mmCIF file of C-alpha atoms and ligand atoms in Angstrom:
data_model
loop_
_atom_site.group_PDB
_atom_site.id
_atom_site.type_symbol
_atom_site.label_atom_id
_atom_site.label_comp_id
_atom_site.label_asym_id
_atom_site.label_seq_id
_atom_site.Cartn_x
_atom_site.Cartn_y
_atom_site.Cartn_z
ATOM 1 C CA MET P 148 0.000 -0.008 -0.025
ATOM 2 C CA ILE P 149 1.363 3.374 -0.849
ATOM 3 C CA PRO P 150 1.940 5.305 2.352
ATOM 4 C CA GLY P 151 -0.876 7.735 3.077
ATOM 5 C CA LEU P 152 -3.398 6.049 0.648
ATOM 6 C CA SER P 153 -5.386 4.366 3.337
ATOM 7 C CA MET P 154 -5.884 7.712 5.020
ATOM 8 C CA LEU P 155 -7.225 9.210 1.778
ATOM 9 C CA PHE P 156 -9.901 6.448 1.524
ATOM 10 C CA ASP P 157 -10.743 6.189 5.147
ATOM 11 C CA ASP P 158 -10.811 9.748 6.200
ATOM 12 C CA ASP P 159 -14.524 10.616 6.567
ATOM 13 C CA ARG P 160 -14.072 13.925 8.297
ATOM 14 C CA PRO P 161 -16.096 16.612 6.519
ATOM 15 C CA ARG P 162 -13.815 18.380 4.143
ATOM 16 C CA LYS P 163 -13.871 22.075 3.766
ATOM 17 C CA LEU P 164 -15.122 23.104 0.369
ATOM 18 C CA VAL P 165 -13.401 25.917 -1.402
ATOM 19 C CA GLY P 166 -13.854 27.942 -4.594
ATOM 20 C CA ILE P 167 -16.427 26.778 -7.155
ATOM 21 C CA ALA P 168 -17.187 23.644 -5.059
ATOM 22 C CA ARG P 169 -18.271 25.865 -2.116
ATOM 23 C CA LEU P 170 -20.370 28.039 -4.397
ATOM 24 C CA ALA P 171 -22.003 25.005 -5.964
ATOM 25 C CA ALA P 172 -22.800 23.452 -2.647
ATOM 26 C CA SER P 173 -24.502 26.661 -1.372
ATOM 27 C CA SER P 174 -26.541 27.334 -4.649
ATOM 28 C CA ASP P 175 -30.238 27.679 -4.338
ATOM 29 C CA VAL P 176 -32.349 25.245 -6.356
ATOM 30 C CA LEU P 177 -34.056 27.251 -9.112
ATOM 31 C CA GLU P 178 -35.925 24.352 -10.584
ATOM 32 C CA ALA P 179 -35.415 20.679 -10.218
ATOM 33 C CA LYS P 180 -36.180 18.541 -13.257
ATOM 34 C CA ARG P 181 -39.223 16.548 -12.222
ATOM 35 C CA ALA P 182 -38.996 12.875 -12.604
ATOM 36 C CA VAL P 183 -41.612 11.646 -15.060
ATOM 37 C CA GLU P 184 -42.318 7.941 -15.264
ATOM 38 C CA TYR P 185 -43.665 6.340 -18.438
ATOM 39 C CA LEU P 186 -45.563 3.146 -17.956
ATOM 40 C CA GLU P 187 -47.278 0.767 -20.325
ATOM 41 C CA LEU P 188 -50.919 0.156 -19.711
ATOM 42 C CA GLU P 189 -52.572 -2.976 -20.994
ATOM 43 C CA THR P 190 -55.627 -2.006 -22.893
ATOM 44 C CA ARG P 191 -58.485 -4.245 -23.971
ATOM 45 C CA ARG P 192 -59.801 -1.766 -26.510
ATOM 46 C CA PHE P 193 -58.650 1.551 -27.804
ATOM 47 C CA ILE P 194 -61.914 2.990 -28.992
ATOM 48 C CA GLY P 195 -64.581 3.807 -26.429
ATOM 49 C CA ARG P 196 -68.071 5.098 -26.768
ATOM 50 C CA GLY P 197 -69.201 8.367 -25.449
ATOM 51 C CA SER P 198 -72.055 8.521 -23.014
ATOM 52 C CA GLY P 199 -75.078 10.805 -22.426
ATOM 53 C CA ARG P 200 -75.530 13.265 -25.233
ATOM 54 C CA MET P 201 -72.199 12.172 -26.663
ATOM 55 C CA ARG P 202 -73.375 8.621 -27.237
ATOM 56 C CA SER P 203 -72.933 8.830 -30.988
ATOM 57 C CA ILE P 204 -69.222 9.691 -30.652
ATOM 58 C CA TRP P 205 -66.295 7.260 -30.500
ATOM 59 C CA THR P 206 -63.387 8.393 -28.450
ATOM 60 C CA LEU P 207 -59.712 7.576 -28.319
ATOM 61 C CA ASN P 208 -57.066 8.573 -25.795
ATOM 62 C CA PRO P 209 -53.643 7.031 -26.355
ATOM 63 C CA TYR P 210 -52.286 8.209 -23.005
ATOM 64 C CA ARG P 211 -53.480 8.489 -19.400
ATOM 65 C CA GLY P 212 -51.971 11.337 -17.497
ATOM 66 C CA CYS P 213 -50.416 14.416 -19.129
ATOM 67 C CA GLU P 214 -47.085 16.035 -18.599
ATOM 68 C CA PHE P 215 -48.261 19.451 -19.693
ATOM 69 C CA GLY P 216 -49.610 20.016 -16.245
ATOM 70 C CA CYS P 217 -52.243 22.649 -16.902
ATOM 71 C CA LYS P 218 -53.401 24.132 -13.580
ATOM 72 C CA TYR P 219 -57.082 23.809 -14.561
ATOM 73 C CA CYS P 220 -56.928 20.268 -15.906
ATOM 74 C CA TYR P 221 -60.028 18.260 -14.891
ATOM 75 C CA ALA P 222 -58.674 15.004 -16.438
ATOM 76 C CA ARG P 223 -56.644 14.568 -13.233
ATOM 77 C CA TYR P 224 -59.756 12.835 -12.094
ATOM 78 C CA ALA P 225 -58.938 9.911 -14.407
ATOM 79 C CA HIS P 226 -55.871 8.991 -12.359
ATOM 80 C CA GLU P 227 -58.198 8.528 -9.333
ATOM 81 C CA PHE P 228 -59.738 5.528 -11.159
ATOM 82 C CA MET P 229 -56.308 3.893 -10.800
ATOM 83 C CA GLU P 230 -56.138 4.748 -7.073
ATOM 84 C CA LEU P 231 -53.558 7.494 -7.784
ATOM 85 C CA ARG P 232 -55.112 10.203 -5.657
ATOM 86 C CA ASP P 233 -52.251 12.754 -5.495
ATOM 87 C CA PRO P 234 -53.201 15.080 -8.340
ATOM 88 C CA GLU P 235 -49.559 15.742 -9.094
ATOM 89 C CA LEU P 236 -49.161 12.098 -10.121
ATOM 90 C CA PHE P 237 -51.298 12.875 -13.187
ATOM 91 C CA GLU P 238 -48.348 14.867 -14.529
ATOM 92 C CA ARG P 239 -45.586 12.440 -13.481
ATOM 93 C CA LYS P 240 -46.941 8.983 -14.071
ATOM 94 C CA ILE P 241 -47.822 8.754 -17.735
ATOM 95 C CA TYR P 242 -49.443 5.657 -18.966
ATOM 96 C CA ALA P 243 -48.979 4.816 -22.591
ATOM 97 C CA LYS P 244 -51.605 2.356 -23.755
ATOM 98 C CA ARG P 245 -50.196 -0.837 -25.182
ATOM 99 C CA PHE P 246 -50.757 -0.598 -28.858
ATOM 100 C CA ASP P 247 -51.500 -3.626 -31.033
ATOM 101 C CA ALA P 248 -51.953 -2.616 -34.616
ATOM 102 C CA ASN P 249 -53.977 -5.715 -35.612
ATOM 103 C CA LEU P 250 -56.414 -5.372 -32.750
ATOM 104 C CA PHE P 251 -56.824 -1.672 -33.415
ATOM 105 C CA ARG P 252 -57.431 -2.320 -37.123
ATOM 106 C CA ASP P 253 -60.136 -4.812 -36.145
ATOM 107 C CA GLU P 254 -61.772 -2.138 -33.914
ATOM 108 C CA VAL P 255 -61.719 0.354 -36.731
ATOM 109 C CA LYS P 256 -63.262 -2.151 -39.136
ATOM 110 C CA ARG P 257 -66.289 -2.449 -36.814
ATOM 111 C CA LEU P 258 -67.048 1.265 -37.085
ATOM 112 C CA LYS P 259 -69.930 2.187 -39.347
ATOM 113 C CA ARG P 260 -69.521 4.487 -42.353
ATOM 114 C CA GLY P 261 -69.556 8.126 -41.271
ATOM 115 C CA ALA P 262 -68.707 7.290 -37.616
ATOM 116 C CA SER P 263 -67.344 10.182 -35.556
ATOM 117 C CA ILE P 264 -64.096 9.410 -33.808
ATOM 118 C CA TRP P 265 -62.437 11.973 -31.619
ATOM 119 C CA ILE P 266 -58.888 11.679 -30.452
ATOM 120 C CA GLY P 267 -57.736 13.364 -27.236
ATOM 121 C CA THR P 268 -61.106 13.905 -25.563
ATOM 122 C CA ALA P 269 -59.400 13.556 -22.137
ATOM 123 C CA THR P 270 -55.669 13.847 -22.401
ATOM 124 C CA ASP P 271 -53.377 15.361 -24.953
ATOM 125 C CA PRO P 272 -52.482 12.900 -27.768
ATOM 126 C CA TYR P 273 -49.485 15.049 -28.700
ATOM 127 C CA GLN P 274 -48.009 15.326 -25.147
ATOM 128 C CA PRO P 275 -44.207 14.676 -24.783
ATOM 129 C CA ALA P 276 -44.762 10.892 -24.461
ATOM 130 C CA GLU P 277 -45.873 10.922 -28.071
ATOM 131 C CA ARG P 278 -42.380 11.873 -29.210
ATOM 132 C CA ARG P 279 -41.110 8.619 -27.694
ATOM 133 C CA PHE P 280 -43.946 6.125 -28.235
ATOM 134 C CA GLU P 281 -45.700 7.520 -31.362
ATOM 135 C CA ILE P 282 -48.995 5.820 -30.556
ATOM 136 C CA THR P 283 -51.081 8.682 -31.938
ATOM 137 C CA ARG P 284 -48.996 8.515 -35.136
ATOM 138 C CA ARG P 285 -49.565 4.730 -35.384
ATOM 139 C CA ILE P 286 -53.271 5.214 -34.859
ATOM 140 C CA LEU P 287 -53.437 7.815 -37.627
ATOM 141 C CA GLU P 288 -51.477 5.551 -40.012
ATOM 142 C CA ILE P 289 -54.197 2.909 -39.581
ATOM 143 C CA LEU P 290 -56.991 5.451 -39.988
ATOM 144 C CA ALA P 291 -55.347 6.658 -43.176
ATOM 145 C CA ALA P 292 -56.492 3.417 -44.823
ATOM 146 C CA GLU P 293 -60.113 4.194 -44.027
ATOM 147 C CA ALA P 294 -62.723 6.338 -45.704
ATOM 148 C CA THR P 295 -65.816 8.272 -44.634
ATOM 149 C CA LEU P 296 -64.813 8.648 -41.000
ATOM 150 C CA ASP P 297 -65.366 11.980 -39.231
ATOM 151 C CA ILE P 298 -62.138 12.499 -37.219
ATOM 152 C CA GLY P 299 -61.423 15.209 -34.650
ATOM 153 C CA ILE P 300 -58.171 15.734 -32.759
ATOM 154 C CA THR P 301 -57.749 18.038 -29.859
ATOM 155 C CA THR P 302 -54.340 19.205 -28.593
ATOM 156 C CA LYS P 303 -52.329 21.930 -27.132
ATOM 157 C CA SER P 304 -49.108 20.805 -28.822
ATOM 158 C CA ASP P 305 -47.270 21.918 -31.898
ATOM 159 C CA LEU P 306 -46.225 18.299 -32.263
ATOM 160 C CA ALA P 307 -49.459 17.873 -34.245
ATOM 161 C CA ALA P 308 -47.741 19.645 -37.084
ATOM 162 C CA ARG P 309 -45.365 16.670 -37.367
ATOM 163 C CA ASP P 310 -48.250 14.668 -38.816
ATOM 164 C CA ALA P 311 -49.458 17.392 -41.279
ATOM 165 C CA GLU P 312 -48.712 15.208 -44.336
ATOM 166 C CA LEU P 313 -50.347 12.171 -42.835
ATOM 167 C CA LEU P 314 -53.412 14.137 -41.784
ATOM 168 C CA SER P 315 -53.653 15.656 -45.252
ATOM 169 C CA HIS P 316 -53.605 12.113 -46.698
ATOM 170 C CA ILE P 317 -56.453 11.111 -44.256
ATOM 171 C CA ALA P 318 -58.378 14.181 -45.284
ATOM 172 C CA ARG P 319 -58.614 12.971 -48.885
ATOM 173 C CA LYS P 320 -61.160 10.323 -47.932
ATOM 174 C CA ASN P 321 -62.364 11.351 -44.457
ATOM 175 C CA LEU P 322 -63.534 14.510 -42.671
ATOM 176 C CA ILE P 323 -60.847 15.648 -40.304
ATOM 177 C CA ARG P 324 -60.389 18.721 -38.048
ATOM 178 C CA VAL P 325 -57.681 19.639 -35.584
ATOM 179 C CA HIS P 326 -58.763 21.600 -32.526
ATOM 180 C CA LEU P 327 -55.762 23.491 -31.138
ATOM 181 C CA THR P 328 -56.121 25.099 -27.717
ATOM 182 C CA ILE P 329 -54.579 28.520 -27.203
ATOM 183 C CA THR P 330 -55.805 30.188 -24.036
ATOM 184 C CA THR P 331 -53.672 33.305 -24.272
ATOM 185 C CA LEU P 332 -50.947 34.842 -26.340
ATOM 186 C CA ASP P 333 -49.191 36.113 -23.264
ATOM 187 C CA GLU P 334 -46.286 33.766 -23.004
ATOM 188 C CA ALA P 335 -45.544 34.508 -19.313
ATOM 189 C CA LEU P 336 -49.177 33.756 -18.420
ATOM 190 C CA ALA P 337 -49.273 30.692 -20.562
ATOM 191 C CA ARG P 338 -46.109 29.439 -18.749
ATOM 192 C CA LEU P 339 -47.930 29.866 -15.446
ATOM 193 C CA ILE P 340 -51.195 28.201 -16.254
ATOM 194 C CA GLU P 341 -49.913 25.514 -18.679
ATOM 195 C CA PRO P 342 -46.359 25.085 -17.391
ATOM 196 C CA ARG P 343 -45.026 22.449 -19.724
ATOM 197 C CA ALA P 344 -47.223 22.941 -22.783
ATOM 198 C CA PRO P 345 -45.648 24.396 -25.905
ATOM 199 C CA ARG P 346 -45.670 28.201 -25.833
ATOM 200 C CA PRO P 347 -48.491 29.994 -27.753
ATOM 201 C CA GLY P 348 -46.182 31.078 -30.636
ATOM 202 C CA LEU P 349 -45.297 27.496 -31.306
ATOM 203 C CA ARG P 350 -48.935 26.459 -31.301
ATOM 204 C CA LEU P 351 -49.726 29.252 -33.801
ATOM 205 C CA ALA P 352 -46.927 28.007 -36.035
ATOM 206 C CA ALA P 353 -48.586 24.536 -35.898
ATOM 207 C CA VAL P 354 -51.952 26.099 -36.901
ATOM 208 C CA GLN P 355 -50.165 27.618 -39.861
ATOM 209 C CA LYS P 356 -48.499 24.442 -40.851
ATOM 210 C CA LEU P 357 -51.594 22.344 -40.589
ATOM 211 C CA THR P 358 -53.836 24.793 -42.502
ATOM 212 C CA SER P 359 -51.186 25.145 -45.187
ATOM 213 C CA ALA P 360 -51.413 21.335 -45.598
ATOM 214 C CA GLY P 361 -55.183 21.775 -46.175
ATOM 215 C CA ILE P 362 -56.262 20.566 -42.662
ATOM 216 C CA PRO P 363 -59.157 22.552 -41.183
ATOM 217 C CA VAL P 364 -58.097 23.892 -37.727
ATOM 218 C CA SER P 365 -60.286 25.323 -34.963
ATOM 219 C CA VAL P 366 -58.646 27.362 -32.278
ATOM 220 C CA LEU P 367 -60.123 26.903 -28.816
ATOM 221 C CA ALA P 368 -59.468 29.497 -26.124
ATOM 222 C CA HIS P 369 -60.832 27.125 -23.475
ATOM 223 C CA PRO P 370 -60.920 27.625 -20.588
ATOM 224 C CA VAL P 371 -61.782 31.261 -20.127
ATOM 225 C CA MET P 372 -60.673 32.011 -16.557
ATOM 226 C CA PRO P 373 -62.393 35.018 -14.969
ATOM 227 C CA LEU P 374 -60.051 37.986 -14.515
ATOM 228 C CA ILE P 375 -57.112 35.973 -15.901
ATOM 229 C CA ASN P 376 -57.580 35.498 -19.636
ATOM 230 C CA ASP P 377 -61.146 36.637 -20.198
ATOM 231 C CA SER P 378 -60.664 40.294 -21.294
ATOM 232 C CA GLU P 379 -61.879 41.180 -24.738
ATOM 233 C CA PRO P 380 -58.427 42.276 -25.893
ATOM 234 C CA SER P 381 -56.926 38.949 -24.728
ATOM 235 C CA LEU P 382 -59.584 36.821 -26.478
ATOM 236 C CA ASP P 383 -59.560 39.087 -29.520
ATOM 237 C CA ALA P 384 -55.785 38.717 -29.872
ATOM 238 C CA VAL P 385 -56.023 34.904 -29.842
ATOM 239 C CA CYS P 386 -58.821 34.949 -32.460
ATOM 240 C CA ARG P 387 -57.004 37.437 -34.700
ATOM 241 C CA ALA P 388 -53.785 35.398 -34.616
ATOM 242 C CA ALA P 389 -55.755 32.165 -35.237
ATOM 243 C CA VAL P 390 -57.330 33.716 -38.353
ATOM 244 C CA GLN P 391 -54.032 35.144 -39.553
ATOM 245 C CA ASN P 392 -52.593 31.599 -39.383
ATOM 246 C CA GLY P 393 -55.462 30.076 -41.292
ATOM 247 C CA ALA P 394 -57.840 28.806 -38.596
ATOM 248 C CA SER P 395 -61.410 28.561 -39.779
ATOM 249 C CA SER P 396 -63.136 28.583 -36.415
ATOM 250 C CA PHE P 397 -62.693 29.972 -32.944
ATOM 251 C CA SER P 398 -64.462 29.209 -29.694
ATOM 252 C CA ALA P 399 -64.020 29.785 -25.955
ATOM 253 C CA ALA P 400 -66.013 28.726 -22.926
ATOM 254 C CA PRO P 401 -65.723 29.460 -19.189
ATOM 255 C CA LEU P 402 -63.585 27.476 -16.882
ATOM 256 C CA PHE P 403 -65.099 24.259 -15.564
ATOM 257 C CA LEU P 404 -63.636 23.295 -12.144
ATOM 258 C CA LYS P 405 -64.411 19.902 -10.665
ATOM 259 C CA PRO P 406 -63.171 19.249 -7.101
ATOM 260 C CA CYS P 407 -60.181 17.307 -8.430
ATOM 261 C CA ALA P 408 -59.142 20.315 -10.458
ATOM 262 C CA GLN P 409 -59.755 22.684 -7.556
ATOM 263 C CA GLN P 410 -57.061 20.772 -5.533
ATOM 264 C CA VAL P 411 -54.498 22.126 -7.928
ATOM 265 C CA PHE P 412 -56.100 25.294 -9.156
ATOM 266 C CA PHE P 413 -56.811 26.915 -5.787
ATOM 267 C CA PRO P 414 -53.250 26.543 -4.392
ATOM 268 C CA PHE P 415 -52.073 27.935 -7.774
ATOM 269 C CA LEU P 416 -54.314 30.944 -7.336
ATOM 270 C CA ALA P 417 -53.170 31.388 -3.759
ATOM 271 C CA GLU P 418 -49.600 31.563 -5.004
ATOM 272 C CA ARG P 419 -49.934 33.506 -8.207
ATOM 273 C CA PHE P 420 -53.266 35.380 -8.005
ATOM 274 C CA PRO P 421 -54.040 35.575 -4.300
ATOM 275 C CA HIS P 422 -56.429 38.516 -4.849
ATOM 276 C CA LEU P 423 -58.697 36.198 -6.868
ATOM 277 C CA LEU P 424 -58.762 33.227 -4.595
ATOM 278 C CA ARG P 425 -61.736 34.165 -2.449
ATOM 279 C CA ARG P 426 -63.956 34.967 -5.475
ATOM 280 C CA TYR P 427 -63.075 31.741 -7.159
ATOM 281 C CA ARG P 428 -63.722 29.772 -4.058
ATOM 282 C CA GLU P 429 -67.126 31.358 -3.537
ATOM 283 C CA ARG P 430 -68.191 30.767 -7.175
ATOM 284 C CA TYR P 431 -66.873 27.306 -7.664
ATOM 285 C CA GLN P 432 -67.410 25.857 -4.227
ATOM 286 C CA GLU P 433 -70.918 24.536 -4.966
ATOM 287 C CA HIS P 434 -70.829 23.979 -8.731
ATOM 288 C CA ALA P 435 -68.141 23.038 -11.207
ATOM 289 C CA TYR P 436 -69.718 25.397 -13.750
ATOM 290 C CA LEU P 437 -70.069 29.153 -13.379
ATOM 291 C CA ARG P 438 -73.674 30.241 -13.280
ATOM 292 C CA GLY P 439 -75.465 33.566 -13.772
ATOM 293 C CA HIS P 440 -74.501 36.380 -16.038
ATOM 294 C CA TYR P 441 -70.860 35.451 -16.705
ATOM 295 C CA PRO P 442 -71.266 32.565 -19.125
ATOM 296 C CA LYS P 443 -73.715 34.605 -21.209
ATOM 297 C CA MET P 444 -71.373 37.580 -21.205
ATOM 298 C CA ILE P 445 -68.492 35.374 -22.480
ATOM 299 C CA GLU P 446 -70.630 33.850 -25.122
ATOM 300 C CA GLU P 447 -71.603 37.310 -26.431
ATOM 301 C CA ARG P 448 -68.038 38.459 -26.252
ATOM 302 C CA VAL P 449 -66.839 35.457 -28.264
ATOM 303 C CA ASP P 450 -69.631 35.924 -30.825
ATOM 304 C CA LYS P 451 -68.672 39.532 -31.297
ATOM 305 C CA ILE P 452 -65.008 38.704 -31.682
ATOM 306 C CA ARG P 453 -65.738 35.876 -34.117
ATOM 307 C CA ALA P 454 -67.846 38.246 -36.249
ATOM 308 C CA ARG P 455 -65.193 40.913 -36.150
ATOM 309 C CA HIS P 456 -62.676 38.489 -37.653
ATOM 310 C CA GLY P 457 -65.052 37.232 -40.293
ATOM 311 C CA LEU P 458 -65.693 33.794 -38.834
ATOM 312 C CA ALA P 459 -69.024 32.000 -39.271
ATOM 313 C CA GLU P 460 -71.400 32.450 -36.449
ATOM 314 C CA ARG P 461 -70.868 29.103 -34.808
ATOM 315 C CA LYS P 462 -67.910 26.852 -35.135
ATOM 316 C CA ALA P 463 -67.827 23.582 -37.032
ATOM 317 C CA PRO P 464 -68.458 20.384 -35.086
ATOM 318 C CA GLU P 465 -68.712 21.108 -31.359
ATOM 319 C CA TRP P 466 -66.032 19.558 -29.183
ATOM 320 C CA PRO P 467 -67.466 17.837 -26.084
ATOM 321 C CA ILE P 468 -66.484 19.636 -22.913
ATOM 322 C CA ALA P 469 -66.596 19.168 -19.243
ATOM 323 C CA ASP P 470 -68.640 16.403 -17.766
ATOM 324 C CA ASP P 471 -69.115 14.738 -21.089
ATOM 325 C CA GLN P 472 -65.342 14.489 -21.519
ATOM 326 C CA LEU P 473 -64.996 12.682 -18.220
ATOM 327 C CA ASP P 474 -67.703 10.270 -19.223
ATOM 328 C CA LEU P 475 -65.946 9.790 -22.518
ATOM 329 C CA PHE P 476 -62.656 9.118 -20.758
ATOM 330 C CA GLN P 477 -64.166 6.499 -18.538
ATOM 331 C CA SER P 478 -65.702 4.704 -21.424
ATOM 332 C CA ALA P 479 -62.498 4.603 -23.458
ATOM 333 C CA GLY P 480 -60.730 1.510 -22.311
HETATM 334 S S1 LIG E 54 -53.032 19.434 -22.125
HETATM 335 FE FE1 LIG E 54 -55.126 18.845 -21.549
HETATM 336 S S2 LIG E 54 -54.839 16.847 -20.576
HETATM 337 FE FE2 LIG E 54 -52.875 17.816 -20.638
HETATM 338 S S3 LIG E 54 -52.712 18.790 -18.588
HETATM 339 FE FE3 LIG E 54 -53.435 20.340 -20.113
HETATM 340 S S4 LIG E 54 -55.662 20.204 -19.912
HETATM 341 FE FE4 LIG E 54 -54.852 18.362 -18.937
#
């Protein structure tokens, strides 16, 4: 043994850190990269049937959980079905449904001509997991062999533009529409309320790329959050940018806040918009929907904005919202 070596290995006295090592050890954590786990979920069937007034719609959600982590997300509820009750787990435990192309093709073959099939009614089909697992892409490749389907896709991600060519191919024999959500053009606000979703500018670029490929795109400014993104200039800016990038419809509806979403949304308000917390609590405590004058006022505001930008009075096929989406989620495998 080289003299002195045992002391180097055995000496466990705390060493005094100097220079950059001392600075590094005393640094404050600005942001820790959150661990996200991807898991594979066995799935008996991919396509589910809607319920209630959405009974005629078929739904498809390739992932459970969503890393985008929107503060208002009501789909957190779906993780509770799996006994994952901490609402944060919805953003950190992402389940990719096991995809079997042959089984899925059989499911599609059983759909009637003209069937409406909506992708992403509960969670985002173009969330980060899609870059790795490409389940949405594989689903679309199979749908591309079909004809006469009425397909809708809802997302908040510019990754949808990756599939522009494929969607355009599908559009030759089917009806297809992409619904892209843009709640605000204010990038700082978007970062607060939709922390890991692509920034609004990227989403607009996706609108542009999709519409250039001949895909009809609706821009949704859902949810409209009172005193956060509900001003006429804010909604007008989203609509104007949507039209400038080729969108053919625009809609917006007030925030819907189930108790599971309140668990995340109220602490978020307390931290970022403390002056609004009491009013939100009072209005959403009893009901998940806002009542009274406000919804009507937003509807009129959106109608006025839509007319100002030359869009048809009502948008093309309505996207199911709120309670219906939860029902749809439960029914979809
Ligand atoms: S993108 Fe949709 S599913 Fe994902 S967190 Fe946001 S609201 Fe929820």
